[in-house]
Coordinates of C-alpha atoms and ligand atoms in Angstrom, one line a residue:
X3 CA 84.4 95.2 71.8
X4 CA 86.7 96.1 74.8
X5 CA 85.7 99.5 76.1
X6 CA 89.2 100.7 75.7
X7 CA 88.9 100.4 71.9
X8 CA 86.1 103.0 72.0
X9 CA 87.6 106.5 71.4
X10 CA 84.8 108.4 73.1
X11 CA 85.1 106.1 76.2
X12 CA 88.9 106.5 76.2
X13 CA 88.7 110.2 76.0
X14 CA 86.2 110.3 78.9
X15 CA 88.6 108.2 80.9
X16 CA 91.7 110.3 80.3
X17 CA 93.5 111.4 83.5
X18 CA 93.9 115.2 83.5
X19 CA 96.0 117.7 85.5
X20 CA 94.6 121.0 86.7
X21 CA 97.3 123.6 87.0
X22 CA 95.6 127.0 87.7
X23 CA 96.5 127.1 91.4
X24 CA 100.3 127.3 90.8
X25 CA 100.3 130.7 89.2
X26 CA 100.8 134.0 90.8
X27 CA 97.3 135.2 90.0
X28 CA 95.9 132.4 92.2
X29 CA 98.5 132.1 95.0
X30 CA 100.5 135.3 94.9
X31 CA 104.3 135.8 94.3
X32 CA 105.4 133.8 97.5
X33 CA 103.4 130.8 96.4
X34 CA 103.2 130.9 92.7
X35 CA 105.1 131.4 89.6
X36 CA 104.5 133.7 86.6
X37 CA 102.9 131.9 83.7
X38 CA 105.7 133.1 81.5
X39 CA 108.2 131.0 83.6
X40 CA 106.3 127.8 82.6
X41 CA 106.0 129.0 79.0
X42 CA 109.8 129.7 78.9
X43 CA 110.3 126.0 79.5
X44 CA 108.2 124.8 76.5
X45 CA 111.1 124.6 74.1
X46 CA 113.1 122.6 76.6
X47 CA 110.1 120.3 77.3
X48 CA 109.6 119.7 73.5
X49 CA 113.3 118.9 73.3
X50 CA 113.0 116.4 76.2
X51 CA 110.0 114.8 74.4
X52 CA 112.1 114.3 71.3
X53 CA 115.0 112.9 73.3
X54 CA 112.6 110.4 75.0
X55 CA 111.3 109.4 71.5
X56 CA 114.9 108.8 70.2
X57 CA 115.9 106.8 73.3
X58 CA 112.7 104.8 73.2
X59 CA 113.3 104.0 69.5
X60 CA 116.8 102.8 70.4
X61 CA 115.3 100.6 73.1
X62 CA 116.8 102.6 76.0
X63 CA 113.5 103.3 77.8
X64 CA 111.8 99.9 77.8
X65 CA 109.3 100.9 80.5
X66 CA 107.4 102.9 77.9
X67 CA 106.8 99.8 75.8
X68 CA 105.7 97.5 78.6
X69 CA 102.0 98.0 77.7
X70 CA 102.7 96.0 74.5
X71 CA 104.0 92.9 76.3
X72 CA 102.4 89.5 75.9
X73 CA 100.7 88.6 79.2
X74 CA 99.6 85.1 78.2
X75 CA 102.1 83.3 80.4
X76 CA 100.9 85.4 83.4
X77 CA 97.2 84.6 82.6
X78 CA 98.1 80.9 82.2
X79 CA 99.9 80.8 85.5
X80 CA 96.7 82.4 87.1
X81 CA 94.6 79.7 85.5
X82 CA 96.9 76.9 86.8
X83 CA 96.9 78.2 90.3
X84 CA 93.6 79.8 91.0
X85 CA 91.9 76.8 92.4
X86 CA 95.0 75.2 93.9
X87 CA 95.7 78.1 96.2
X88 CA 93.8 80.7 98.3
X89 CA 96.6 83.1 99.3
X90 CA 99.4 84.7 97.2
X91 CA 102.2 86.1 99.2
X92 CA 104.7 88.5 97.6
X93 CA 108.2 88.4 99.1
X94 CA 109.9 91.6 97.8
X95 CA 110.7 95.1 98.8
X96 CA 110.9 98.6 97.3
X97 CA 110.2 98.5 93.6
X98 CA 109.5 94.8 94.0
X99 CA 106.6 95.4 96.4
X100 CA 105.1 98.9 96.3
X101 CA 103.5 98.5 92.9
X102 CA 101.9 95.3 94.0
X103 CA 100.4 97.0 97.1
X104 CA 99.3 100.0 95.0
X105 CA 97.4 97.9 92.5
X106 CA 95.8 95.8 95.2
X107 CA 94.6 98.7 97.2
X108 CA 93.4 100.7 94.2
X109 CA 91.7 98.0 92.3
X110 CA 90.3 95.4 94.7
X111 CA 87.6 95.5 97.3
X112 CA 88.9 97.5 100.4
X113 CA 88.5 94.3 102.5
X114 CA 89.4 91.9 99.7
X115 CA 91.3 89.5 101.9
X116 CA 88.4 89.2 104.4
X117 CA 85.8 88.4 101.7
X118 CA 84.7 84.8 101.1
X119 CA 86.3 83.2 98.0
X120 CA 83.2 83.5 95.9
X121 CA 83.0 87.2 96.5
X122 CA 86.7 88.0 96.1
X123 CA 87.2 87.2 92.4
X124 CA 90.8 86.1 93.0
X125 CA 93.3 85.0 95.6
X126 CA 94.0 86.8 98.9
X127 CA 97.1 88.9 98.5
X128 CA 99.8 89.6 101.1
X129 CA 103.0 91.6 100.5
X130 CA 105.7 90.8 103.0
X131 CA 108.2 93.7 102.4
X132 CA 109.3 94.8 105.9
X133 CA 111.4 92.1 107.6
X134 CA 110.4 93.1 111.2
X135 CA 110.3 89.6 112.8
X136 CA 107.1 90.2 114.6
X137 CA 105.4 91.1 111.4
X138 CA 106.8 88.2 109.4
X139 CA 106.0 85.7 112.2
X140 CA 102.6 87.2 112.5
X141 CA 102.0 86.7 108.8
X142 CA 103.1 83.1 109.1
X143 CA 100.6 82.6 111.9
X144 CA 97.8 83.4 109.5
X145 CA 98.8 81.3 106.5
X146 CA 97.3 77.9 105.6
X147 CA 100.5 76.8 103.9
X148 CA 99.1 74.0 101.7
X149 CA 96.8 76.7 100.2
X150 CA 99.5 79.4 99.9
X151 CA 101.8 80.3 97.0
X152 CA 104.8 82.6 97.4
X153 CA 106.1 84.9 94.7
X154 CA 109.8 85.8 95.4
X155 CA 110.5 89.0 93.6
X156 CA 113.9 90.6 93.4
X157 CA 115.5 92.1 90.3
X158 CA 119.1 91.8 91.7
X159 CA 118.3 88.3 93.0
X160 CA 120.0 89.0 96.3
X161 CA 118.4 91.8 98.3
X162 CA 118.9 90.9 101.9
X163 CA 115.2 91.4 103.0
X164 CA 113.9 89.2 100.2
X165 CA 116.6 86.6 100.4
X166 CA 116.2 86.2 104.2
X167 CA 112.4 85.9 104.1
X168 CA 112.6 83.4 101.2
X169 CA 115.0 81.3 103.3
X170 CA 112.5 81.3 106.2
X171 CA 109.6 80.5 103.9
X172 CA 111.4 77.6 102.1
X173 CA 112.1 76.0 105.5
X174 CA 108.5 76.5 106.6
X175 CA 107.3 74.8 103.4
X176 CA 109.8 71.9 103.6
X177 CA 109.0 71.3 107.2
X178 CA 105.3 71.2 106.6
X179 CA 104.0 67.6 106.9
X180 CA 101.7 68.0 103.9
X181 CA 104.2 69.8 101.7
X182 CA 107.8 68.7 102.3
X183 CA 109.4 67.9 98.9
X184 CA 106.5 69.5 97.2
X185 CA 107.7 73.0 98.2
X186 CA 108.6 73.9 94.7
X187 CA 105.0 74.1 93.7
X188 CA 104.5 76.8 96.3
X189 CA 107.2 79.1 94.9
X190 CA 107.1 81.4 91.9
X191 CA 110.2 83.4 91.1
X192 CA 110.3 86.9 89.4
X193 CA 113.8 88.1 88.7
X194 CA 116.4 89.1 86.1
X195 CA 116.2 86.8 83.0
X196 CA 119.8 85.7 83.4
X197 CA 121.7 87.3 86.2
X198 CA 121.7 86.9 90.0
X199 CA 121.6 84.1 92.5
X200 CA 117.9 83.7 92.5
X201 CA 117.8 83.2 88.7
X202 CA 120.5 80.5 89.2
X203 CA 118.5 78.8 91.9
X204 CA 115.3 78.9 90.0
X205 CA 116.9 77.3 87.0
X206 CA 118.6 74.7 89.1
X207 CA 115.4 73.7 90.9
X208 CA 113.1 74.1 87.9
X209 CA 110.9 76.7 89.7
X210 CA 108.2 78.5 87.8
X211 CA 109.6 81.9 87.0
X212 CA 109.0 85.2 85.3
X213 CA 111.5 87.7 83.9
X214 CA 111.9 91.4 84.9
X215 CA 112.9 92.8 81.5
X216 CA 116.5 94.1 81.5
X217 CA 116.6 97.9 81.5
X218 CA 113.5 98.2 83.6
X219 CA 114.5 99.2 87.1
X220 CA 112.6 98.2 90.3
X221 CA 110.6 101.4 90.7
X222 CA 109.6 101.4 87.0
X223 CA 108.6 97.7 87.1
X224 CA 105.0 97.7 88.3
X225 CA 103.8 96.9 84.7
X226 CA 106.1 93.9 84.4
X227 CA 105.4 90.5 86.0
X228 CA 106.6 92.2 89.2
X229 CA 103.2 93.9 89.6
X230 CA 101.1 92.1 87.0
X231 CA 101.3 88.6 88.4
X232 CA 99.9 89.4 91.9
X233 CA 97.4 91.8 90.3
X234 CA 96.1 89.1 87.9
X235 CA 96.1 86.5 90.8
X236 CA 93.9 88.8 92.8
X237 CA 91.4 89.2 90.0
X238 CA 92.5 92.6 88.4
X239 CA 92.1 92.9 84.7
X240 CA 95.7 93.4 83.7
X241 CA 94.9 93.8 80.0
X242 CA 92.8 96.8 80.9
X243 CA 95.6 98.1 83.2
X244 CA 98.1 97.9 80.3
X245 CA 95.6 99.5 77.9
X246 CA 95.4 102.5 80.2
X247 CA 99.2 102.7 80.4
X248 CA 99.5 102.4 76.6
X249 CA 97.1 105.3 76.2
X250 CA 99.2 107.5 78.5
X251 CA 102.5 106.4 76.8
X252 CA 101.1 107.2 73.3
X253 CA 99.4 110.5 74.4
X254 CA 102.7 111.8 75.9
X255 CA 104.6 110.8 72.8
X256 CA 102.2 112.3 70.3
X257 CA 100.6 115.4 71.8
X258 CA 102.8 118.6 72.1
X259 CA 104.7 118.4 75.4
X260 CA 103.2 121.5 76.9
X261 CA 99.7 119.9 76.6
X262 CA 100.7 116.7 78.4
X263 CA 100.1 116.3 82.2
X264 CA 103.4 114.5 82.8
X265 CA 105.5 117.3 81.1
X266 CA 103.5 120.1 82.8
X267 CA 103.7 118.3 86.2
X268 CA 107.5 117.8 85.9
X269 CA 108.0 121.4 84.8
X270 CA 105.9 122.8 87.6
X271 CA 107.7 120.7 90.2
X272 CA 111.0 121.8 88.8
X273 CA 110.0 125.5 88.8
X274 CA 108.6 125.3 92.3
X275 CA 111.7 123.6 93.6
X276 CA 113.7 126.6 92.2
X277 CA 111.0 129.2 93.2
X278 CA 112.9 132.5 93.4
X279 CA 111.2 133.8 96.6
X280 CA 110.1 130.7 98.6
X281 CA 111.5 127.4 97.1
X282 CA 109.0 124.4 97.4
X283 CA 111.4 121.5 98.0
X284 CA 108.6 119.3 99.5
X285 CA 106.1 117.6 97.2
X286 CA 102.9 116.5 98.9
X287 CA 100.7 114.0 97.1
X288 CA 97.2 113.8 98.7
X289 CA 94.6 111.6 97.0
X290 CA 90.9 112.1 97.9
X291 CA 90.3 108.4 97.3
X292 CA 91.2 105.7 99.8
X293 CA 91.7 103.4 96.9
X294 CA 94.6 105.5 95.7
X295 CA 96.4 105.9 99.0
X296 CA 99.1 103.3 98.2
X297 CA 99.6 104.7 94.7
X298 CA 101.0 107.6 96.7
X299 CA 103.4 105.3 98.5
X300 CA 104.5 103.8 95.2
X301 CA 105.0 107.4 93.8
X302 CA 107.0 108.4 96.9
X303 CA 109.6 105.8 96.1
X304 CA 109.6 106.6 92.4
X305 CA 110.1 110.3 93.0
X306 CA 112.6 110.0 95.8
X307 CA 114.9 107.3 94.4
X308 CA 114.8 108.7 90.9
X309 CA 115.4 112.4 91.7
X310 CA 117.3 112.4 94.9
X311 CA 120.9 112.5 93.6
X312 CA 124.3 113.7 94.7
X313 CA 125.7 114.2 91.2
X314 CA 124.4 115.8 88.0
X315 CA 124.9 114.0 84.7
X316 CA 128.2 115.9 84.1
X317 CA 129.5 114.8 87.5
X318 CA 129.0 118.1 89.4
X319 CA 127.9 117.7 93.0
X320 CA 124.3 119.0 93.2
X321 CA 122.6 117.1 96.1
X322 CA 119.3 117.7 94.5
X323 CA 115.8 116.3 94.9
X324 CA 112.3 117.2 96.0
X325 CA 111.2 115.3 99.1
X326 CA 107.9 113.5 98.4
X327 CA 105.4 113.3 101.2
X328 CA 102.3 111.2 101.3
X329 CA 99.0 112.4 102.8
X330 CA 95.5 111.2 102.5
X331 CA 92.2 113.1 102.2
X332 CA 90.2 113.4 104.3
X333 CA 92.2 111.6 107.0
X334 CA 95.2 114.0 107.0
X335 CA 93.0 117.1 107.1
X336 CA 92.8 116.3 110.8
X337 CA 96.6 115.7 111.0
X338 CA 98.6 117.6 108.5
X339 CA 96.6 120.4 107.0
X340 CA 97.2 122.8 109.9
X341 CA 100.9 122.7 109.0
X342 CA 100.2 122.8 105.3
X343 CA 98.1 126.0 105.6
X344 CA 100.0 127.9 108.3
X345 CA 103.5 126.4 108.3
X346 CA 106.3 127.2 105.9
X347 CA 105.3 127.9 102.3
X348 CA 107.8 125.3 101.1
X349 CA 105.4 122.6 99.6
X350 CA 103.8 121.9 96.2
X351 CA 100.6 119.9 96.7
X352 CA 99.2 117.4 94.3
X353 CA 95.6 116.3 95.0
X354 CA 94.4 113.3 93.2
X355 CA 90.6 113.1 92.8
X356 CA 88.1 110.7 91.3
X357 CA 84.8 112.0 90.1
X358 CA 82.9 108.9 91.0
X359 CA 83.3 106.0 93.4
X360 CA 82.4 102.3 93.0
X361 CA 79.9 102.7 95.7
X362 CA 78.2 105.7 97.4
X363 CA 76.2 105.9 100.5
X364 CA 73.1 108.1 100.6
X365 CA 72.6 109.5 104.1
X366 CA 69.2 109.2 105.7
X367 CA 67.0 111.7 107.6
X368 CA 66.8 110.7 111.3
X369 CA 63.9 111.8 113.5
X370 CA 65.8 111.2 116.7
X371 CA 68.4 113.8 115.6
X372 CA 66.0 116.3 114.1
X373 CA 66.3 118.9 116.9
X374 CA 70.1 119.0 116.6
X375 CA 72.0 121.0 114.0
X376 CA 75.0 118.6 113.4
X377 CA 73.3 115.7 111.6
X378 CA 70.3 116.0 109.3
X379 CA 71.7 118.6 106.9
X380 CA 73.4 115.5 105.4
X381 CA 70.0 113.8 104.6
X382 CA 69.8 113.0 100.9
X383 CA 73.4 113.7 100.3
X384 CA 76.1 111.1 99.9
X385 CA 79.5 110.4 101.5
X386 CA 81.1 110.9 98.1
X387 CA 79.6 114.4 98.0
X388 CA 81.0 115.1 101.5
X389 CA 84.4 113.9 100.4
X390 CA 84.3 116.1 97.3
X391 CA 83.2 119.1 99.4
X392 CA 86.1 118.5 101.8
X393 CA 88.6 118.3 98.9
X394 CA 87.2 121.6 97.5
X395 CA 87.4 123.2 100.9
X396 CA 91.0 122.1 101.5
X397 CA 92.0 123.2 98.0
X398 CA 90.3 126.6 98.6
X399 CA 91.9 127.0 102.0
X400 CA 95.4 126.3 100.7
X401 CA 94.9 128.5 97.7
X402 CA 93.7 131.4 99.8
X403 CA 96.8 131.0 102.0
X404 CA 99.0 131.1 98.8
X405 CA 99.9 127.5 98.9
X406 CA 100.4 126.2 95.3
X407 CA 98.5 123.1 94.3
X408 CA 97.9 120.8 91.4
X409 CA 95.0 118.4 90.9
X410 CA 95.2 115.1 89.1
X411 CA 91.7 114.1 88.1
X412 CA 90.2 110.9 86.9
X413 CA 86.6 109.9 86.1
X414 CA 86.8 106.7 88.2
X415 CA 89.4 104.4 89.8
X416 CA 89.6 101.3 87.5
X417 CA 92.4 99.4 85.8
X418 CA 92.4 101.8 82.8
X419 CA 92.8 105.0 84.8
X420 CA 95.3 103.4 87.3
X421 CA 97.4 102.2 84.3
X422 CA 97.4 105.7 83.0
X423 CA 98.4 107.1 86.3
X424 CA 101.3 104.8 86.7
X425 CA 102.6 105.6 83.2
X426 CA 101.9 109.3 83.6
X427 CA 103.9 109.5 86.9
X428 CA 106.7 107.5 85.5
X429 CA 107.0 109.8 82.5
X430 CA 106.7 112.8 84.8
X431 CA 109.7 111.4 86.8
X432 CA 111.8 110.9 83.7
X433 CA 111.1 114.4 82.5
X434 CA 111.8 115.9 85.9
X435 CA 115.1 114.0 85.9
X436 CA 116.0 115.6 82.6
X437 CA 115.1 119.1 83.9
X438 CA 117.1 118.5 87.1
X439 CA 120.0 117.2 84.9
X440 CA 120.4 113.9 86.8
X441 CA 120.1 110.2 86.0
X442 CA 116.6 109.1 87.2
X443 CA 117.4 105.4 86.7
X444 CA 120.2 104.7 89.1
X445 CA 120.2 104.5 93.0
X446 CA 123.7 104.6 94.3
X447 CA 122.6 105.6 97.7
X448 CA 120.3 102.5 98.0
X449 CA 123.2 100.3 96.7
X450 CA 125.5 101.6 99.4
X451 CA 123.0 100.6 102.1
X452 CA 122.6 97.2 100.6
X453 CA 126.4 96.6 100.6
X454 CA 126.7 97.7 104.2
X455 CA 123.9 95.3 105.2
X456 CA 125.6 92.4 103.4
X457 CA 128.9 93.2 105.2
X458 CA 127.2 93.4 108.6
X459 CA 125.5 90.1 108.0
X460 CA 128.7 88.3 107.0
X461 CA 128.0 87.8 103.3
X462 CA 131.1 86.3 101.7
X463 CA 133.0 88.8 99.7
X464 CA 132.2 91.8 101.9
X465 CA 134.9 91.3 104.6
X466 CA 136.8 94.5 103.9
X467 CA 133.6 96.5 104.1
X468 CA 132.7 94.8 107.4
X469 CA 136.1 95.8 108.9
X470 CA 135.7 99.4 107.8
X471 CA 132.2 99.6 109.3
X472 CA 133.2 98.1 112.6
X473 CA 136.0 100.7 112.9
X474 CA 133.5 103.5 112.2
X475 CA 131.0 102.2 114.6
X476 CA 133.5 101.7 117.5
X477 CA 134.9 105.2 117.1
X478 CA 131.6 107.0 116.4
X479 CA 129.3 105.6 119.1
X480 CA 127.9 108.2 121.5
X481 CA 124.8 107.7 123.7
X482 CA 122.6 110.0 125.7
X483 CA 121.4 108.0 128.7
Ligands
PA5_2 O1 113.8 100.9 92.5 C1 114.7 100.1 92.9 O2 115.6 99.8 92.1 C2 114.9 99.6 94.3 O3 113.9 100.2 95.1 C3 114.6 98.1 94.3 O4 113.4 97.8 93.8 C4 114.7 97.6 95.7 O5 116.0 97.9 96.3 C5 114.6 96.0 95.6 O6 115.6 95.5 94.8 P1 115.5 94.1 94.2 O7 114.3 94.0 93.3 O8 116.8 93.9 93.4 O9 115.4 93.1 95.3

């Protein structure tokens, strides 16, 4: 029996949220809120939960039902390619890259790509998102092309960064003496099921392709083939990942809203953003787990693009949105925490902790260091213990200085808990969107940047935009030399 069919096991693996350190009794009136303010939102939260259920039933929130998808085509693709190729390169950006990176860092060996094939358990994974030419050329330098497969991921089918790198990759493959006309076997496309230039091209060339379900936007797509294919290729158990996500989706649909981490998390971020004495408009996420560091990066996009909006749903100009900041424990204790503790009280912190690690190192007693105070007090203790102690110390220091903080806690980092975390944070984002009164699923600001890029790079159809930009640039240039 799969462990995730065992109720006791599932309960022990449930991701929880600790909220005590956001209330006035813990962090004072500058830092915290009165409990009654959260309680006064309970009716609204329950109403949002009902609205989500109705929309889900009507098929308007397909991200919630992704855990039920059939992954047999993905697993078959892995089977067909696992011995043929050694490296899997994702070409994509934003929502078409960050989930892949998050899964890979969270759920594979920290030095996965350096391990020999028999210890890796899957292909090497690279994600070429940023188009900095030094970076892309550097990646190409490392690839053994006959043993490399590229996954071109773009929902729109035309994002400049992905389209341009694909163009470069296709030439590289076609020019390779051992590949040439066989380039098609080295390309897998993930895009909209019908629309867009990449879909057209994939159909015309007969390329292997996967669909990004309609209605699932880029930043909500980690649990579609966007994130699942690279995860499965690298050896991650995607069925367990989806089982964890299903658990979170069903928990948040069936348990009263006020008892659900995503609803409480959204409500507290909303209340802190509107704190009557010292608004907390910055949201710092700080995992004390190196494996979860890129989940923070994924969340940063989800929170920023979903909640940063000019207009409310009724069209009023609101220019709203908490600014997500990523930090990492313990690294950023020696970089950011001074500011967090003594700087402006304008942040809500979310720590993410794991109770156990895949490995732990017991520290030895060392005779050569016995006369010095700095070393042997660690003897018999573990690095995991030290990490936990430092997390407690930082939490305590922040709380004592009236800095509100939440802690997301999980038993261990594994596909089941990471799947829950993805789903929990996606639901939290949707609930926060409802509280802020904005549409969390569009990104007009990003689209504006994409259009300007097309114009500047002479994409046909964008000539008027190019003229307008050139006029703005020529009148607005001002340099300090
Ligand atoms: O969340 C989003 O919609 C965006 O961040 C997109 O993922 C990003 O702009 C890439 O778009 P596309 O997948 O169309 O290439």
